[in-house]
PDB file of C-alpha atoms in Angstrom:
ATOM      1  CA  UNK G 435     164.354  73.122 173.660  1.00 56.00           C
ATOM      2  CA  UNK G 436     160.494  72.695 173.689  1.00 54.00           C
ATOM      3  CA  UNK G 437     161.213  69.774 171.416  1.00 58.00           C
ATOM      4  CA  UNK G 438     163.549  67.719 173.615  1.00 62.00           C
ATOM      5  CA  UNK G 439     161.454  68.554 176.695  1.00 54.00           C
ATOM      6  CA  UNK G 440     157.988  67.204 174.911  1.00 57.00           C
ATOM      7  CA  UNK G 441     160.502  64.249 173.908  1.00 60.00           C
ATOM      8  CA  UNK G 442     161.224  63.785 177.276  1.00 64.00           C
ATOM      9  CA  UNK G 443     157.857  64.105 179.220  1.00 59.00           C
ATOM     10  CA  UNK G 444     155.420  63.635 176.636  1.00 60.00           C
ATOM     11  CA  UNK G 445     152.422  66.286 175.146  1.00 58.00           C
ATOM     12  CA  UNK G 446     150.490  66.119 178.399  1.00 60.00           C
ATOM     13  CA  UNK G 447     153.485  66.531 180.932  1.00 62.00           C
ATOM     14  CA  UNK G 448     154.436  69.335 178.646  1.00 54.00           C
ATOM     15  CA  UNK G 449     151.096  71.466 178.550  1.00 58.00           C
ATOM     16  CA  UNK G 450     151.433  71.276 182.094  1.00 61.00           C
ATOM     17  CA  UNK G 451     154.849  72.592 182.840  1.00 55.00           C
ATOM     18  CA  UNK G 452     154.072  75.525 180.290  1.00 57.00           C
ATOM     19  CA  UNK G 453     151.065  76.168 181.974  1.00 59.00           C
ATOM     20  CA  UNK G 454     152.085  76.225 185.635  1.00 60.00           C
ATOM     21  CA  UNK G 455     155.343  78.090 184.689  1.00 55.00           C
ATOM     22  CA  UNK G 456     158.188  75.884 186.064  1.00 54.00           C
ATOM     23  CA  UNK G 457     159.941  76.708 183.219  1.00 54.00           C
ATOM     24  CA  UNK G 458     163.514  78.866 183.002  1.00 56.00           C
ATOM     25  CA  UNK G 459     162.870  80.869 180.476  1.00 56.00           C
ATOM     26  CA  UNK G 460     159.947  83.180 179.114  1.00 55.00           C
ATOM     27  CA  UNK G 461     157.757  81.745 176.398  1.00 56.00           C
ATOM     28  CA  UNK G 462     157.017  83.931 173.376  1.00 58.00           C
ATOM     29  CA  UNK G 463     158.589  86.739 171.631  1.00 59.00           C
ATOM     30  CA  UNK G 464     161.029  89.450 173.836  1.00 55.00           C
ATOM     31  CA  UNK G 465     161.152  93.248 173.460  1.00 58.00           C
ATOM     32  CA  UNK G 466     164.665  94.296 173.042  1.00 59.00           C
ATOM     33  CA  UNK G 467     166.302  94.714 176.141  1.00 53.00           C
ATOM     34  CA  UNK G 468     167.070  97.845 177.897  1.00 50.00           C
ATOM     35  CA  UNK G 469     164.523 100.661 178.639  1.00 52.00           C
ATOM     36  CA  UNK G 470     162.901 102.681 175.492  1.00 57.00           C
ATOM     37  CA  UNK G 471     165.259 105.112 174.253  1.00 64.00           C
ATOM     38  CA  UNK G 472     163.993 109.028 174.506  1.00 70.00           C
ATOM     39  CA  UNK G 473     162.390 110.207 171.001  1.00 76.00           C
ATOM     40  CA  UNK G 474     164.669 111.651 168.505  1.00 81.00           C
ATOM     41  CA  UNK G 475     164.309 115.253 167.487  1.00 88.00           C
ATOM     42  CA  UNK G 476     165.325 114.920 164.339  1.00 90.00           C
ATOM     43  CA  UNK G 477     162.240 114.964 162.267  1.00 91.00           C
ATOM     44  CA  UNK G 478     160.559 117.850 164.220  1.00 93.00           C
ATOM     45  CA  UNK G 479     163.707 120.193 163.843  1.00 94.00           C
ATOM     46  CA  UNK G 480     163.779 119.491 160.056  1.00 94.00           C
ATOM     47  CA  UNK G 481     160.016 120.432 160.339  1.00 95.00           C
ATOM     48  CA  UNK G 482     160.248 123.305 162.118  1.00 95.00           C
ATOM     49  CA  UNK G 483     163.402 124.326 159.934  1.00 96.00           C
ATOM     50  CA  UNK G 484     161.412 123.582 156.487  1.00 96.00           C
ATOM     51  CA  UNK G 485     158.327 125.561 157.919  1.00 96.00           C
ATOM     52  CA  UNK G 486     160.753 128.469 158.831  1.00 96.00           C
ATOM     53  CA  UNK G 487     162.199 128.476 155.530  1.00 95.00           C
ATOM     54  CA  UNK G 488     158.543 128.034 153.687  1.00 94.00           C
ATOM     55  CA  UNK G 489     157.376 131.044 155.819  1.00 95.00           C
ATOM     56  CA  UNK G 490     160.446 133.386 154.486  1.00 95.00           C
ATOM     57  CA  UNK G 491     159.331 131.993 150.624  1.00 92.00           C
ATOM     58  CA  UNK G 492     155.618 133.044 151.415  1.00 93.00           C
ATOM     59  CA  UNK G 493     157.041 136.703 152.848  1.00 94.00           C
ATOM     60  CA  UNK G 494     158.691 136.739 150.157  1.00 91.00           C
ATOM     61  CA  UNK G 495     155.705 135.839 147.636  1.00 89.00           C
ATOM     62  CA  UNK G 496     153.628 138.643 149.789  1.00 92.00           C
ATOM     63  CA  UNK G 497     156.286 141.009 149.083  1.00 92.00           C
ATOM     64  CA  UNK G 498     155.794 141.069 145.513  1.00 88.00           C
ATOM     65  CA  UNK G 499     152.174 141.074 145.646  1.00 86.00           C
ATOM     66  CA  UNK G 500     152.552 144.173 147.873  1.00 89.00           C
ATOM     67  CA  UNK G 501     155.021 145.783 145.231  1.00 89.00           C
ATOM     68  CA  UNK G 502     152.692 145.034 142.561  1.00 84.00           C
ATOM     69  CA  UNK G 503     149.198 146.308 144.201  1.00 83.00           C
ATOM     70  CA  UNK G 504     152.210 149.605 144.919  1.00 82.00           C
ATOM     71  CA  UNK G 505     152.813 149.616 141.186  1.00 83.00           C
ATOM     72  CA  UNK G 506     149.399 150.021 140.115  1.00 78.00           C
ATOM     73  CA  UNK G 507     148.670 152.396 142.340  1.00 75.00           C
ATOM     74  CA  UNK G 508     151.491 154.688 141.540  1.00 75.00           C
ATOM     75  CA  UNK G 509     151.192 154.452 138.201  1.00 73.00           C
ATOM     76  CA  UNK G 510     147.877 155.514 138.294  1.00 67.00           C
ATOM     77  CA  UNK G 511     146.720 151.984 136.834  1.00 63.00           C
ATOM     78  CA  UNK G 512     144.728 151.107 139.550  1.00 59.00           C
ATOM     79  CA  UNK G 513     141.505 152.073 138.688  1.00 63.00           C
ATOM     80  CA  UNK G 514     142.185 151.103 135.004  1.00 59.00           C
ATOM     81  CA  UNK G 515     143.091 147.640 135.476  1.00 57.00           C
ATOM     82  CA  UNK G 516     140.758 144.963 135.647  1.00 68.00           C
ATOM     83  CA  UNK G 517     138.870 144.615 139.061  1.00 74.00           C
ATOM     84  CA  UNK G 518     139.198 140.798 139.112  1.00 73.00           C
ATOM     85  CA  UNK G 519     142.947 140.931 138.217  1.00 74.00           C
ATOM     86  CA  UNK G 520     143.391 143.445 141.253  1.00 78.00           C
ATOM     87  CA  UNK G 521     140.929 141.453 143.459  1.00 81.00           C
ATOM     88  CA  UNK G 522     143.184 138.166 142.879  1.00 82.00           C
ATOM     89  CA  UNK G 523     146.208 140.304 143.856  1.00 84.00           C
ATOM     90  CA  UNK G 524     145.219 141.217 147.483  1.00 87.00           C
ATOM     91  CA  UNK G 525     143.361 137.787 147.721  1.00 89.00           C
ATOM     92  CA  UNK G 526     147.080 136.580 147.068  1.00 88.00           C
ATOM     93  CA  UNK G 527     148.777 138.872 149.218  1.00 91.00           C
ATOM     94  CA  UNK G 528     146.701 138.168 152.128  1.00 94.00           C
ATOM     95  CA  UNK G 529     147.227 134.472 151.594  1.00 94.00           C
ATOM     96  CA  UNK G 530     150.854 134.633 150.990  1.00 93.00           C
ATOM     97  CA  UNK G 531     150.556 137.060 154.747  1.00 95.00           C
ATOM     98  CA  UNK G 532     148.941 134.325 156.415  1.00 96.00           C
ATOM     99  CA  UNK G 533     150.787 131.438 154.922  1.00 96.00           C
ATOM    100  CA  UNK G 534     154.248 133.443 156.413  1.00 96.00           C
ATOM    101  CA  UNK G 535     152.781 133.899 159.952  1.00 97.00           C
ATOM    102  CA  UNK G 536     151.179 130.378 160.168  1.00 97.00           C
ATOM    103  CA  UNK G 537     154.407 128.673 159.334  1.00 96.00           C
ATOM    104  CA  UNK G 538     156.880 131.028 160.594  1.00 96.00           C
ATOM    105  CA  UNK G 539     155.529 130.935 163.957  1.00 97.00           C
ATOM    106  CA  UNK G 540     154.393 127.384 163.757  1.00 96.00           C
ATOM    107  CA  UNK G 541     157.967 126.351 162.269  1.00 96.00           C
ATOM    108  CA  UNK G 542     159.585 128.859 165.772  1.00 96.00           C
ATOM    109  CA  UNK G 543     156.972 126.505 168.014  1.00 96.00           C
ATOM    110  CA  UNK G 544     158.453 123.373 166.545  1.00 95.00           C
ATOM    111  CA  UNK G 545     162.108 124.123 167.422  1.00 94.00           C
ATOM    112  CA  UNK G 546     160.842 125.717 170.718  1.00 94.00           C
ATOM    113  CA  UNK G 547     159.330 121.204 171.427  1.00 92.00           C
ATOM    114  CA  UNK G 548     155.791 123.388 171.845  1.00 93.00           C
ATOM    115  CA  UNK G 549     153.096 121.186 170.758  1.00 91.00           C
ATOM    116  CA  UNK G 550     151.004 124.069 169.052  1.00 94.00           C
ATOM    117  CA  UNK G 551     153.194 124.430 166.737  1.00 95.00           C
ATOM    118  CA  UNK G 552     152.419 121.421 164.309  1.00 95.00           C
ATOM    119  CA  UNK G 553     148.881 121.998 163.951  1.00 96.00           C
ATOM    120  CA  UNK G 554     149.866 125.894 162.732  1.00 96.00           C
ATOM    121  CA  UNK G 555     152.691 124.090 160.326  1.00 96.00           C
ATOM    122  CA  UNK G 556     149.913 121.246 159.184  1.00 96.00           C
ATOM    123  CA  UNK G 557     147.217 124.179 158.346  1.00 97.00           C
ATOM    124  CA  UNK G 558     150.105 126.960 156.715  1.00 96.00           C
ATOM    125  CA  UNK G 559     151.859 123.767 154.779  1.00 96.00           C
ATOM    126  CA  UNK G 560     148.297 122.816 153.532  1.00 96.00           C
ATOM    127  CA  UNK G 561     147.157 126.414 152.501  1.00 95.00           C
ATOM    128  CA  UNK G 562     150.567 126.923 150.446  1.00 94.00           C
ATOM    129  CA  UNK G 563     150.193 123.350 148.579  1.00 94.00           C
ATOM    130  CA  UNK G 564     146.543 124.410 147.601  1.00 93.00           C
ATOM    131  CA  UNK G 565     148.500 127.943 146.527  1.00 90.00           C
ATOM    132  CA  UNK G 566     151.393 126.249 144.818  1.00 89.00           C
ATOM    133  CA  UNK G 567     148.894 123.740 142.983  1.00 89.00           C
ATOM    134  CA  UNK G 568     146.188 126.160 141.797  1.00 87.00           C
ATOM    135  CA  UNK G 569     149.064 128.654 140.235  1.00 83.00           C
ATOM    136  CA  UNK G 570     150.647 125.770 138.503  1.00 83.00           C
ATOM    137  CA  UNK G 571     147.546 125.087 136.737  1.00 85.00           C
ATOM    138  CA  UNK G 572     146.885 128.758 135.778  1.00 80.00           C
ATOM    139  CA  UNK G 573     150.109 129.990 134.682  1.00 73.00           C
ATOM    140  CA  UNK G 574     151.622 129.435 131.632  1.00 68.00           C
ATOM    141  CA  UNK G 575     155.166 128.720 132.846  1.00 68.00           C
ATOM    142  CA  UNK G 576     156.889 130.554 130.502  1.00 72.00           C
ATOM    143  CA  UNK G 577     159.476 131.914 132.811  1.00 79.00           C
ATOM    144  CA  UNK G 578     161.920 129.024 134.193  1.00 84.00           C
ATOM    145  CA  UNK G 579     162.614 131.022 137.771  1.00 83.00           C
ATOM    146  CA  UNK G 580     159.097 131.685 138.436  1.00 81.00           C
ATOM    147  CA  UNK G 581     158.580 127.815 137.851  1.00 84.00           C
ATOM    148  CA  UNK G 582     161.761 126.604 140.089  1.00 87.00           C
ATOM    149  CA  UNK G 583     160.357 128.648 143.241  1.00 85.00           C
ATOM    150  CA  UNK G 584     156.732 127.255 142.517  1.00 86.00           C
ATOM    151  CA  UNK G 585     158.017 123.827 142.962  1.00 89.00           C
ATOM    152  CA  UNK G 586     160.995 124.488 145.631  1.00 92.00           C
ATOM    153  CA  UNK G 587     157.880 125.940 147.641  1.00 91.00           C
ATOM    154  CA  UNK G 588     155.477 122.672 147.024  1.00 93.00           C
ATOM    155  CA  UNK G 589     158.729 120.378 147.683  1.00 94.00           C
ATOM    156  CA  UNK G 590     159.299 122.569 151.088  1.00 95.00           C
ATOM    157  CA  UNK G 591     155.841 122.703 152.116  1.00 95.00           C
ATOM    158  CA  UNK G 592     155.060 119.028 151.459  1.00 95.00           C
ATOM    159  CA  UNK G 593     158.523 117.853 153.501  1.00 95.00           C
ATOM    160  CA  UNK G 594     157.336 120.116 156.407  1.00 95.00           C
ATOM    161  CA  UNK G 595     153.574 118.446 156.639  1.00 95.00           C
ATOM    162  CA  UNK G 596     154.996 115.371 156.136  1.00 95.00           C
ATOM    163  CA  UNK G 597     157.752 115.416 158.922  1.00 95.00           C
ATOM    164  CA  UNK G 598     155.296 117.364 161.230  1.00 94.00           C
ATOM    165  CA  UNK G 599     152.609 114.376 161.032  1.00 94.00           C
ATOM    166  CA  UNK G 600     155.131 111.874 161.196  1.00 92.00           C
ATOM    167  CA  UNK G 601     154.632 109.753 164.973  1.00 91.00           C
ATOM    168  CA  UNK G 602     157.407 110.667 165.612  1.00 89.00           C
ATOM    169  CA  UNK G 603     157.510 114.395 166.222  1.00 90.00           C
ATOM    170  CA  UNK G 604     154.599 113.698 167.964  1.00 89.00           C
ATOM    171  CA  UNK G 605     156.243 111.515 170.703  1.00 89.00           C
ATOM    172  CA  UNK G 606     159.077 114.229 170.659  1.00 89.00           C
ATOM    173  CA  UNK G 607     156.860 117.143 171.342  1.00 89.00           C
ATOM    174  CA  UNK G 608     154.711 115.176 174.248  1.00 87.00           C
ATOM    175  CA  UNK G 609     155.556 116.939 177.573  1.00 81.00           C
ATOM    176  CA  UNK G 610     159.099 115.260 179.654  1.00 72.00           C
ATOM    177  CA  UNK G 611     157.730 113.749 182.641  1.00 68.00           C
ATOM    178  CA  UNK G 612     160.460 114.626 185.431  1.00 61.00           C
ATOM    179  CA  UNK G 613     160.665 111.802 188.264  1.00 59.00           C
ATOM    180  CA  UNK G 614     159.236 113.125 192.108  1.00 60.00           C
ATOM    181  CA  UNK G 615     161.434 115.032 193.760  1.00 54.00           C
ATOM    182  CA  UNK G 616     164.048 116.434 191.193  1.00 55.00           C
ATOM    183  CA  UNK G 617     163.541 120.303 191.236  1.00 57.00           C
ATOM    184  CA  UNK G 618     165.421 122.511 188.969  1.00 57.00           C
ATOM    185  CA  UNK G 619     168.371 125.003 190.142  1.00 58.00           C
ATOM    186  CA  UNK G 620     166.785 127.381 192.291  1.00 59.00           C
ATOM    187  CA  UNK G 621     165.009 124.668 194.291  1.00 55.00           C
ATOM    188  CA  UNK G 622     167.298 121.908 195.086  1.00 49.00           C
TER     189      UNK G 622
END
């Protein structure tokens, strides 16, 4: 179209129509047309779902920690065993405690669209990937289940921080802004 009018009027004539706007139609690239669709959920649930299901595999990792310092202890072994080995245990324990609360509640805060709840999954996903790496460089992987929960726990908490950052869950989580007037049930 441009071409044909600067045919037409010449380069001069032209500038000046597209300069004083007297033309039909909008110069440049369009947005899509319609308003901007609401943010989709979809990422933040599947956070809030993997951080859920991260915080049940820490409880669970706490839980044997707790059944092991209970073993020792009953068994009279406690005060035999080797300090460090014992000292590593509750150190693990009260990780694996605060790794379940962090992304437990952070993974409930998600699916509740509360904001705080994806700094709590960020900070629990992080702690169990620093876990998950620094006991697959110690052990010795000799038993195959022991291995498979290791990495279905770094797979789980990687997903969750990586759908919780994602800009997405972010727009989704920003508060609704309701129009002027339009009170809920009780006040209409």
């Amino acid at each position: 179209m441009l071409v044909r009018l600067a045919a037409k009027l010449g380069s001069k004539q032209l500038f000046d129509v597209v300069k004083q706007g007297k033309m039909n139609h909008p110069v440049g690239p369009q947005p899509f047309g319609g308003p901007h669709n609401a943010p989709s959920s979809a990422s933040t649930i599947t956070a809030g779902v993997l951080a859920l299901g991260g915080g049940m595999l820490a409880a669970y990792m706490f839980t044997g920690a707790a059944i092991s310092l209970h073993t020792l202890q009953a068994n009279e072994l406690f005060n035999d065993s080797v300090p460090l080995f014992v000292t590593r245990l509750v150190f693990h324990a009260l990780l694996s405690a605060a790794i379940a609360f962090l992304l437990g509640l952070g993974g409930l805060r998600l699916l509740m669209r509360k904001s705080v709840g994806r700094p709590l999954v960020v900070v629990g996903a992080a702690l169990a990937l620093a876990v998950v790496i620094r006991l697959m460089c110690v052990n010795q992987h000799t038993d195959l289940v022991e291995t498979l929960l290791e990495l279905t726990f770094f797979g789980i908490a990687a997903t969750a921080m990586f759908t919780t950052l994602l800009p997405s869950s972010g727009r989704w989580l920003q508060p609704v802004a309701h129009p002027a007037g339009a009170a809920g049930y009780p006040y209409s």
